[in-house]
Tab-separated table of C-alpha atoms in Angstrom:
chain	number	residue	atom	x	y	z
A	222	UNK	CA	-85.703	33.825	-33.756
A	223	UNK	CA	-81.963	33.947	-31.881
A	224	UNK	CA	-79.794	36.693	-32.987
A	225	UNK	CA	-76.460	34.463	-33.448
A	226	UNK	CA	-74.698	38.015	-33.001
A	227	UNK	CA	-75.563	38.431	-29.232
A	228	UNK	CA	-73.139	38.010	-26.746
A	229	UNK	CA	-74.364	35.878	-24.022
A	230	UNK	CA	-73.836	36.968	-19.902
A	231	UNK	CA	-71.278	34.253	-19.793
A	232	UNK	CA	-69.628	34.857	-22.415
A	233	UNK	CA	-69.248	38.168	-21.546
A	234	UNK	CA	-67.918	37.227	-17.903
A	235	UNK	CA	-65.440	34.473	-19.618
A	236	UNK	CA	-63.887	37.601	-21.521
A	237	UNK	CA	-63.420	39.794	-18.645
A	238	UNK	CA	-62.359	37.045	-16.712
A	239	UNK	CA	-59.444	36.403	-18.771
A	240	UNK	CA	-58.926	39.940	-19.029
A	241	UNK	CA	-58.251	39.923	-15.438
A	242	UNK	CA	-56.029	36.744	-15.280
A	243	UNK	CA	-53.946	38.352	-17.656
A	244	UNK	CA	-53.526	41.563	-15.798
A	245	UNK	CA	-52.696	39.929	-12.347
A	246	UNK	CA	-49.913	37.494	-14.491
A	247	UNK	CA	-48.673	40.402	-16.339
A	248	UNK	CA	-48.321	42.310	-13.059
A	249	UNK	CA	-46.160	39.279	-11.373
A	250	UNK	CA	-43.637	39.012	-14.608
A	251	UNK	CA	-40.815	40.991	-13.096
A	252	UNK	CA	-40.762	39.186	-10.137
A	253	UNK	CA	-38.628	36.644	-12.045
A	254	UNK	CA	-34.724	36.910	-12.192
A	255	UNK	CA	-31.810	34.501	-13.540
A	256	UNK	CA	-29.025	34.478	-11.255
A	257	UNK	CA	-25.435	32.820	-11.695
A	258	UNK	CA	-25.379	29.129	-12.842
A	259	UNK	CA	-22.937	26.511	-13.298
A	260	UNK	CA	-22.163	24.228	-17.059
A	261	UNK	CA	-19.933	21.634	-17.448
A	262	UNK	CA	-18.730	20.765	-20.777
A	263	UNK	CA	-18.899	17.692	-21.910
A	264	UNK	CA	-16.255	16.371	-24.683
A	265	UNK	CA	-17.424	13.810	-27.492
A	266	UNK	CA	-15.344	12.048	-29.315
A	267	UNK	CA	-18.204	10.771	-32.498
A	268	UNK	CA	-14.915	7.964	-33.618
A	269	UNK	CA	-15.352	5.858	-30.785
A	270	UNK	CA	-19.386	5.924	-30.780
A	271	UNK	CA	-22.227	4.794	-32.749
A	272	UNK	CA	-25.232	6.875	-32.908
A	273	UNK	CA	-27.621	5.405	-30.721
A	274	UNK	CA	-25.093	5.642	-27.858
A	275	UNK	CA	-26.685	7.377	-25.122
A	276	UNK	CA	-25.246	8.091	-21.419
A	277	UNK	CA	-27.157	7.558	-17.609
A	278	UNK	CA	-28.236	10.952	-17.183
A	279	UNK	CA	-26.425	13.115	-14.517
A	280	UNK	CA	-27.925	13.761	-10.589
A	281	UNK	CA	-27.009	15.076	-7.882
A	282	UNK	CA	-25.681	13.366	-4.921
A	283	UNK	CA	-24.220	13.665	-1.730
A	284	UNK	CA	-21.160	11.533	-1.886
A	285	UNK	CA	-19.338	11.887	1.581
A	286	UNK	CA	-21.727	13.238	3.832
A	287	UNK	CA	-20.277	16.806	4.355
A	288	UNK	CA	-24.310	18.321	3.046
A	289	UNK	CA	-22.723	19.937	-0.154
A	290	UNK	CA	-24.310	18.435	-3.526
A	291	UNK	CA	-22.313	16.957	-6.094
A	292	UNK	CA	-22.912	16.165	-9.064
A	293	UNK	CA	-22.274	12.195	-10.716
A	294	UNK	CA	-22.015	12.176	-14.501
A	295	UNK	CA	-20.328	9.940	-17.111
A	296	UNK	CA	-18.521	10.573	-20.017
A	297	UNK	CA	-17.752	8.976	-23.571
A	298	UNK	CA	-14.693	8.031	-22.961
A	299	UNK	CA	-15.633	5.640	-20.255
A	300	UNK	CA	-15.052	7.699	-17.215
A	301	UNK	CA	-17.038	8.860	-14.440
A	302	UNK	CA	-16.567	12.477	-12.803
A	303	UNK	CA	-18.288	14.132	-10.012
A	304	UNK	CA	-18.745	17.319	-10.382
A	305	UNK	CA	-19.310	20.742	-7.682
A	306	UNK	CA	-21.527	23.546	-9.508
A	307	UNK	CA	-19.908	26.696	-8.767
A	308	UNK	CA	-22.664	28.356	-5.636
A	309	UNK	CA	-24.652	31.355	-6.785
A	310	UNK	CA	-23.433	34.809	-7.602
A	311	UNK	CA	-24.853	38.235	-8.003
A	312	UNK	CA	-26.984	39.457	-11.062
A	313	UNK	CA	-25.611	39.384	-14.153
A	314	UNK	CA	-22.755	37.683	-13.535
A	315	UNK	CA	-23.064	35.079	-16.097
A	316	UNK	CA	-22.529	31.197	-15.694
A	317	UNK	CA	-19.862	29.596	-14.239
A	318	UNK	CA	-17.887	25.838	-14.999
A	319	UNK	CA	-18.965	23.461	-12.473
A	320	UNK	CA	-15.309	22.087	-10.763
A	321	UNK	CA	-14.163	18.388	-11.534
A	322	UNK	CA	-13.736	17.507	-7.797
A	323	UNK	CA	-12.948	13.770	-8.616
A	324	UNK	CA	-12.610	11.710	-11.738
A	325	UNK	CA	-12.033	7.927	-12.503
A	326	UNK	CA	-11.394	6.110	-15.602
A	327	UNK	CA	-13.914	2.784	-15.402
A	328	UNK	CA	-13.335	1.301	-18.841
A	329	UNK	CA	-11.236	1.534	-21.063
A	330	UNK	CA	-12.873	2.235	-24.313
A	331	UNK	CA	-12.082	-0.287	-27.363
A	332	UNK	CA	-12.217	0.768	-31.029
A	333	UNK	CA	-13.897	-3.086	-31.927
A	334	UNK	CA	-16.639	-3.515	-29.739
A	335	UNK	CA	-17.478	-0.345	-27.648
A	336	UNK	CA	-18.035	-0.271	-23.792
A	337	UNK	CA	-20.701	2.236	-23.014
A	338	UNK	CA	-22.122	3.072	-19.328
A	339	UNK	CA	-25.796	1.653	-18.855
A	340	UNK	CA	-26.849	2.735	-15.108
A	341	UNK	CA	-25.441	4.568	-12.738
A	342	UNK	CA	-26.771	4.989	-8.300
A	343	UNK	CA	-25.442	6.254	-5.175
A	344	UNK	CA	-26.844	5.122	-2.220
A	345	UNK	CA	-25.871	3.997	1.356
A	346	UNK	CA	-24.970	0.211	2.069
A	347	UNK	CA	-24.339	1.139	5.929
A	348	UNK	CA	-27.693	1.001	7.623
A	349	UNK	CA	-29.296	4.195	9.596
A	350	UNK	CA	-27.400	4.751	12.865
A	351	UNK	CA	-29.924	5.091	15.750
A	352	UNK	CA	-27.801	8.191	17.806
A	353	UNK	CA	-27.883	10.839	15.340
A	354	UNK	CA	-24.619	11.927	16.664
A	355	UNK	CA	-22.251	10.005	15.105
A	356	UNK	CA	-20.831	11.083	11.566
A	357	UNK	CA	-22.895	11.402	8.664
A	358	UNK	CA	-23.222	8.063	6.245
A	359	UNK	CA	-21.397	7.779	2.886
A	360	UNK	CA	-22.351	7.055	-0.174
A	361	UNK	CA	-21.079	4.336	-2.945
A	362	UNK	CA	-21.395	4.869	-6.636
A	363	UNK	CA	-22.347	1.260	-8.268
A	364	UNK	CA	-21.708	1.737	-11.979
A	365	UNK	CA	-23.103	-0.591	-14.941
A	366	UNK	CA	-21.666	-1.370	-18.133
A	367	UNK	CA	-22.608	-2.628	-21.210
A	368	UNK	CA	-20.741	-5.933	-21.181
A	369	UNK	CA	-22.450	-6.680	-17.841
A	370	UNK	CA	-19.552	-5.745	-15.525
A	371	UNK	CA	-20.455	-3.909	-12.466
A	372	UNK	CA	-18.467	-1.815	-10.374
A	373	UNK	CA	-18.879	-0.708	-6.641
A	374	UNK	CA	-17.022	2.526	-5.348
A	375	UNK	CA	-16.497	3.756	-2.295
A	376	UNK	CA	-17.449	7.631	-1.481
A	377	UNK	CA	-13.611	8.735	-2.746
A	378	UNK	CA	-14.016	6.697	-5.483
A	379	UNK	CA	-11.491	3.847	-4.769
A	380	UNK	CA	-13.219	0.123	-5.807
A	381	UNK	CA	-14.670	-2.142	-3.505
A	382	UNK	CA	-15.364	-4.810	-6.189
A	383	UNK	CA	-16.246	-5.526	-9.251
A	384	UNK	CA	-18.530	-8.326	-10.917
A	385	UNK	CA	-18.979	-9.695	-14.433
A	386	UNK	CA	-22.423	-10.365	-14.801
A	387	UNK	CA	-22.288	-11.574	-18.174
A	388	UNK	CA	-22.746	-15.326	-17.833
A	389	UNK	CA	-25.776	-14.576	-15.840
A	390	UNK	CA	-27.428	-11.917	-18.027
A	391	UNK	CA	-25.924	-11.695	-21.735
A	392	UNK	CA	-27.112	-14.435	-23.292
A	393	UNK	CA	-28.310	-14.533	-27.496
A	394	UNK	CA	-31.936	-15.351	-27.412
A	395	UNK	CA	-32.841	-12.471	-24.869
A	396	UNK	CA	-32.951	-8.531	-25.041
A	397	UNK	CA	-32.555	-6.408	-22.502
A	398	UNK	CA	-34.326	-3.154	-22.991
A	399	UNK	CA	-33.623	-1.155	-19.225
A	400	UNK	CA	-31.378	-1.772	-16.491
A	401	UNK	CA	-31.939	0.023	-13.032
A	402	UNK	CA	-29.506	-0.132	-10.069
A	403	UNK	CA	-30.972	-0.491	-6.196
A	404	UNK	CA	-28.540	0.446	-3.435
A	405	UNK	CA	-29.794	-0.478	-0.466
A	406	UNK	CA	-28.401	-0.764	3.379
A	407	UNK	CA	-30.268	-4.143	3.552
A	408	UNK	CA	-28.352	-7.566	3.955
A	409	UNK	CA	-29.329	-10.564	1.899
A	410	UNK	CA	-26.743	-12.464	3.838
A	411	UNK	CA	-25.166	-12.006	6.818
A	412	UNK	CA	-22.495	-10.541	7.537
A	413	UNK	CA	-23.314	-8.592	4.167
A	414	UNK	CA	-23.032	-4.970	4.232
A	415	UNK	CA	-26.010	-4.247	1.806
């Protein structure tokens, strides 16, 4: 007969071995400090939306080449800001707003049928230059609606076109579920600049 009771040579080594990893993770816990971060608020206005209305989510970017991230978000009220988080501070300094460096209206937001942003990308359209000497490559910002329009921006923001891509891709019988954006420095024809 087994007493049930007895604790086992592995079990015994499973117990101190956790024993142990707590001790070493207890011992690293200070090592961990917040330091200054940046918010930006965002204003919504609940008249103009319904509730399923939901915005591309914000990233960071590199708009103009200079090797300072910015941040590329949306808001309600159909435009798009880029943003520059405010740079570190010292220890308890608290957070910080992040600075609207740039904003542009897109759409203009109508109380019957709401316009709503669907995708936005950055990316280069100006292929890799083989010297690395020359200047640095900027970036566009190719924003998606939801009535199928499509607008390209340069790195300061100012259009370079815009398409309506509704009589290509709205039609009744068919549901779109997700839309992605590819920005690419490949031509499809030439003289195309990606």
């Amino acid at each position: 007969e087994v007493d049930e009771r007895v604790m086992y040579l592995r079990d015994f080594l499973a117990v101190v071995l956790a024993v142990c990893a707590m001790y070493i993770s207890l011992q690293r816990e200070g090592s961990f400090t917040f330091r200054k971060a940046w918010y930006h608020k965002a204003t919504k206005d609940d008249t103009l939306l319904f509730e399923t209305t939901r915005l591309p989510p914000p990233f960071l970017c590199d708009l103009n080449g200079d090797g300072q991230m910015e941040i590329l978000t949306t808001t309600y009220d159909g435009k798009v800001q880029l943003l520059r988080p405010a740079p570190p501070g010292k220890f308890g300094e608290g957070f910080a707003a992040a600075k609207v460096i740039a904003e542009l209206q897109v759409v203009e937001i109508p109380m019957v049928k709401p316009v709503h942003f669907v995708a936005v990308r950055t990316g280069f359209i100006d292929p890799m230059p083989e010297d690395l000497v020359t200047a640095p490559r900027k970036e566009v910002v190719v924003v998606m609606t939801t009535d199928w329009r499509v607008f390209c921006y340069d790195h300061n923001l100012n259009k370079l076109w815009e398409r309506d891509l509704s009589e290509h891709l709205g039609h009744r019988h068919s549901a779109t579920h997700e839309v992605s954006i590819l920005i690419t420095s490949h031509t499809v024809r030439k003289r195309d600049r990606g």
